[in-house]
Amino acid sequence: MHKYKNISDPVIRRLPRYYRFLGELLDKGVTRVSSRQLSDKMGFTASQIRQDLNCFGGFGQQGYGYSVESLYQEIGHILGLDHSYKAILIGAGNLGKAVATHMSFEKRGFRLIGIFDNDPAKIGTSIRDITVTDLDDLEKFCESNTADAAIFCVPKTATPRIAERLHKLGIKNYWNFSHYDLSIDYDDIIVENVHLNDSLMILCYRISDANDNPDEELQ
């Protein structure tokens, strides 16, 4: 049973931004903040912020606002960051190595327990003190190590096949960087598809639009 029911995807996707911004306020020593102050800094309306937070219960006090530390902890709890889900990473190339090395998994509710690749030059090397294992040994690894999620940093042609293998092993939660919108015909999987190229193209559009309409930027 879900703890929170009927929460829209846009609200969920705003939660990490709230969490990140509140963390920055904590680092600056700020102890309380109003929805209006959050609005001024984050670009959401104060009404939107209150509506979002009210989906999970009342956190503010009238005339006081929000306790930054309490709200930060509550949102972290809502996001599940106090868990330690075990994750494996498939693909130890440049992208996989960057994700494994630079992501703060432990601060984001996960613990990386295994890295896999099929390149003999990568197998046996270490990334983040984790030895890269032959992808052929995935089933053997999962027999003795229970993983909750898998991270895909592989070519898109390999993604469906690997996902099928993982699903048979009981791993049904995927963070997918493979330039392939993973959508398997199962009702029990959770997928977060990440498209870095899309984000870069959106930046390109915004720069182009600003250059085509310079006067609008000054208004």
Short mmCIF file of C-alpha atoms in Angstrom, two decimals:
data_model
loop_
_atom_site.label_atom_id
_atom_site.label_comp_id
_atom_site.label_asym_id
_atom_site.label_seq_id
_atom_site.Cartn_x
_atom_site.Cartn_y
_atom_site.Cartn_z
CA MET A 1 0.00 0.00 0.00
CA HIS A 2 1.34 3.42 -0.93
CA LYS A 3 1.81 5.81 1.95
CA TYR A 4 0.84 8.77 -0.23
CA LYS A 5 -1.95 8.27 -2.75
CA ASN A 6 -2.73 10.08 -5.98
CA ILE A 7 0.36 12.30 -5.95
CA SER A 8 0.91 13.67 -9.46
CA ASP A 9 4.19 13.11 -11.26
CA PRO A 10 4.92 16.89 -11.56
CA VAL A 11 4.69 17.23 -7.76
CA ILE A 12 7.04 14.29 -7.24
CA ARG A 13 9.52 15.73 -9.73
CA ARG A 14 9.58 19.04 -7.86
CA LEU A 15 10.49 17.39 -4.54
CA PRO A 16 14.22 16.94 -5.31
CA ARG A 17 14.45 20.63 -6.17
CA TYR A 18 12.86 21.58 -2.85
CA TYR A 19 15.26 19.22 -1.09
CA ARG A 20 18.30 20.62 -2.86
CA PHE A 21 17.34 24.24 -2.22
CA LEU A 22 16.55 23.63 1.46
CA GLY A 23 19.94 21.95 1.81
CA GLU A 24 21.58 25.08 0.43
CA LEU A 25 19.67 27.20 2.97
CA LEU A 26 20.85 24.93 5.78
CA ASP A 27 24.44 25.34 4.62
CA LYS A 28 23.96 29.11 4.88
CA GLY A 29 22.61 28.84 8.42
CA VAL A 30 19.02 29.77 7.52
CA THR A 31 16.60 28.32 10.10
CA ARG A 32 13.18 29.24 8.71
CA VAL A 33 11.66 30.21 5.40
CA SER A 34 8.25 31.23 4.11
CA SER A 35 6.50 29.98 0.98
CA ARG A 36 6.90 33.50 -0.43
CA GLN A 37 10.67 33.39 0.12
CA LEU A 38 10.83 29.95 -1.47
CA SER A 39 8.80 31.31 -4.36
CA ASP A 40 11.19 34.23 -4.92
CA LYS A 41 14.19 31.92 -5.07
CA MET A 42 12.80 28.90 -6.90
CA GLY A 43 10.45 30.39 -9.48
CA PHE A 44 7.33 28.53 -8.28
CA THR A 45 4.35 30.47 -6.97
CA ALA A 46 3.86 30.51 -3.20
CA SER A 47 0.47 28.90 -3.76
CA GLN A 48 2.05 26.08 -5.78
CA ILE A 49 4.61 25.43 -3.07
CA ARG A 50 1.95 25.24 -0.36
CA GLN A 51 -0.18 22.94 -2.51
CA ASP A 52 2.77 20.66 -3.20
CA LEU A 53 3.74 20.37 0.45
CA ASN A 54 0.15 19.95 1.59
CA CYS A 55 0.00 16.75 -0.48
CA PHE A 56 2.17 15.19 2.22
CA GLY A 57 0.74 16.90 5.30
CA GLY A 58 1.04 20.33 6.88
CA PHE A 59 4.64 21.30 7.56
CA GLY A 60 4.37 25.06 8.05
CA GLN A 61 3.07 27.27 10.83
CA GLN A 62 1.00 30.36 10.11
CA GLY A 63 3.03 33.47 10.84
CA TYR A 64 6.23 31.44 11.09
CA GLY A 65 6.68 29.64 7.79
CA TYR A 66 8.68 26.45 7.58
CA SER A 67 11.50 25.17 9.71
CA VAL A 68 14.23 24.65 7.11
CA GLU A 69 15.82 21.71 8.89
CA SER A 70 12.52 19.96 9.64
CA LEU A 71 11.20 20.42 6.10
CA TYR A 72 14.52 19.26 4.63
CA GLN A 73 14.37 16.09 6.72
CA GLU A 74 10.70 15.49 5.95
CA ILE A 75 11.19 15.79 2.19
CA GLY A 76 14.21 13.51 2.39
CA HIS A 77 12.03 10.97 4.20
CA ILE A 78 9.24 11.34 1.63
CA LEU A 79 11.76 10.74 -1.16
CA GLY A 80 13.01 7.65 0.67
CA LEU A 81 16.55 8.94 1.07
CA ASP A 82 16.83 7.35 4.50
CA HIS A 83 16.77 3.94 2.80
CA SER A 84 19.84 2.15 1.51
CA TYR A 85 18.61 0.36 -1.59
CA LYS A 86 21.24 -1.84 -3.20
CA ALA A 87 22.02 -1.01 -6.82
CA ILE A 88 24.12 -2.53 -9.57
CA LEU A 89 25.48 -0.68 -12.59
CA ILE A 90 25.61 -2.22 -16.06
CA GLY A 91 28.26 -0.70 -18.33
CA ALA A 92 31.68 0.45 -17.14
CA GLY A 93 32.48 2.75 -20.06
CA ASN A 94 33.03 6.48 -19.80
CA LEU A 95 29.43 7.24 -18.80
CA GLY A 96 29.15 4.34 -16.37
CA LYS A 97 32.45 5.23 -14.76
CA ALA A 98 31.37 8.87 -14.38
CA VAL A 99 28.02 7.88 -12.85
CA ALA A 100 29.65 5.41 -10.46
CA THR A 101 32.38 7.83 -9.44
CA HIS A 102 30.55 11.11 -9.07
CA MET A 103 27.02 10.25 -7.92
CA SER A 104 26.43 10.53 -4.17
CA PHE A 105 24.51 7.28 -3.99
CA GLU A 106 24.62 7.04 -0.20
CA LYS A 107 23.05 10.47 0.16
CA ARG A 108 20.35 9.61 -2.35
CA GLY A 109 18.98 6.41 -0.84
CA PHE A 110 21.18 3.87 -2.63
CA ARG A 111 24.32 1.82 -2.17
CA LEU A 112 26.26 0.64 -5.22
CA ILE A 113 27.21 -3.03 -4.75
CA GLY A 114 28.24 -4.19 -8.20
CA ILE A 115 29.45 -3.03 -11.63
CA PHE A 116 29.28 -5.17 -14.77
CA ASP A 117 30.68 -5.03 -18.30
CA ASN A 118 31.45 -7.44 -21.16
CA ASP A 119 34.70 -5.74 -22.24
CA PRO A 120 37.72 -7.90 -21.22
CA ALA A 121 39.78 -4.70 -20.85
CA LYS A 122 37.40 -3.43 -18.15
CA ILE A 123 36.64 -6.68 -16.34
CA GLY A 124 38.78 -6.94 -13.20
CA THR A 125 39.49 -3.21 -12.98
CA SER A 126 38.16 -1.18 -10.06
CA ILE A 127 35.79 1.75 -10.00
CA ARG A 128 34.95 3.30 -6.64
CA ASP A 129 36.64 0.32 -4.95
CA ILE A 130 34.24 -2.02 -6.72
CA THR A 131 35.70 -4.63 -9.07
CA VAL A 132 34.10 -4.69 -12.50
CA THR A 133 32.54 -8.13 -13.00
CA ASP A 134 31.95 -9.99 -16.25
CA LEU A 135 28.35 -9.48 -17.37
CA ASP A 136 28.17 -13.23 -17.99
CA ASP A 137 28.40 -13.68 -14.22
CA LEU A 138 25.36 -11.46 -13.51
CA GLU A 139 23.10 -14.37 -12.52
CA LYS A 140 25.78 -15.87 -10.28
CA PHE A 141 26.31 -12.51 -8.55
CA CYS A 142 22.60 -12.03 -7.97
CA GLU A 143 22.27 -15.47 -6.40
CA SER A 144 24.32 -14.27 -3.43
CA ASN A 145 23.65 -10.51 -3.58
CA THR A 146 20.16 -9.04 -3.52
CA ALA A 147 19.92 -5.90 -5.65
CA ASP A 148 16.94 -3.56 -5.55
CA ALA A 149 17.76 -1.52 -8.68
CA ALA A 150 19.91 -1.50 -11.79
CA ILE A 151 21.56 1.41 -13.58
CA PHE A 152 21.89 1.14 -17.37
CA CYS A 153 24.92 2.80 -18.99
CA VAL A 154 25.00 0.56 -22.06
CA PRO A 155 24.22 0.98 -25.79
CA LYS A 156 20.50 1.16 -26.43
CA THR A 157 20.56 -2.04 -28.49
CA ALA A 158 21.66 -3.99 -25.41
CA THR A 159 19.14 -2.49 -22.99
CA PRO A 160 16.00 -4.60 -23.65
CA ARG A 161 17.93 -7.86 -23.48
CA ILE A 162 19.67 -6.95 -20.22
CA ALA A 163 16.41 -5.70 -18.73
CA GLU A 164 14.80 -9.07 -19.49
CA ARG A 165 17.65 -10.83 -17.68
CA LEU A 166 17.34 -8.56 -14.68
CA HIS A 167 13.58 -8.96 -14.49
CA LYS A 168 13.97 -12.73 -14.36
CA LEU A 169 16.38 -12.22 -11.46
CA GLY A 170 13.80 -10.17 -9.60
CA ILE A 171 15.41 -6.76 -10.23
CA LYS A 172 12.57 -4.53 -11.43
CA ASN A 173 13.68 -0.94 -10.77
CA TYR A 174 15.80 0.76 -13.43
CA TRP A 175 17.68 4.04 -13.81
CA ASN A 176 18.25 4.15 -17.54
CA PHE A 177 20.90 6.28 -19.30
CA SER A 178 20.96 4.19 -22.49
CA HIS A 179 19.23 6.59 -24.96
CA TYR A 180 16.42 4.06 -25.13
CA ASP A 181 13.01 4.63 -23.55
CA LEU A 182 12.84 1.38 -21.65
CA SER A 183 9.29 0.10 -21.53
CA ILE A 184 8.94 -3.61 -20.91
CA ASP A 185 5.58 -5.37 -21.03
CA TYR A 186 5.43 -5.89 -17.28
CA ASP A 187 3.24 -4.09 -14.79
CA ASP A 188 5.67 -4.47 -11.90
CA ILE A 189 8.67 -2.46 -13.09
CA ILE A 190 9.69 1.10 -12.22
CA VAL A 191 11.79 2.96 -14.80
CA GLU A 192 13.37 6.40 -14.72
CA ASN A 193 14.66 7.16 -18.22
CA VAL A 194 17.40 9.81 -18.31
CA HIS A 195 18.16 11.58 -21.60
CA LEU A 196 21.17 13.88 -21.29
CA ASN A 197 21.02 14.64 -25.02
CA ASP A 198 17.45 15.93 -24.64
CA SER A 199 18.56 18.32 -21.90
CA LEU A 200 21.42 19.58 -24.05
CA MET A 201 19.09 20.13 -27.02
CA ILE A 202 16.68 22.09 -24.81
CA LEU A 203 19.60 24.32 -23.80
CA CYS A 204 20.44 24.76 -27.48
CA TYR A 205 16.83 25.76 -28.21
CA ARG A 206 16.78 28.30 -25.40
CA ILE A 207 20.03 29.88 -26.55
CA SER A 208 18.80 30.01 -30.14
CA ASP A 209 15.46 31.46 -29.09
CA ALA A 210 17.17 34.14 -26.99
CA ASN A 211 19.46 35.07 -29.88
CA ASP A 212 16.51 35.26 -32.27
CA ASN A 213 14.50 37.43 -29.85
CA PRO A 214 17.06 39.57 -27.98
CA ASP A 215 14.58 42.29 -27.04
CA GLU A 216 12.35 39.81 -25.17
CA GLU A 217 15.23 38.94 -22.86
CA LEU A 218 15.43 42.55 -21.76
CA GLN A 219 11.77 42.87 -20.80
#
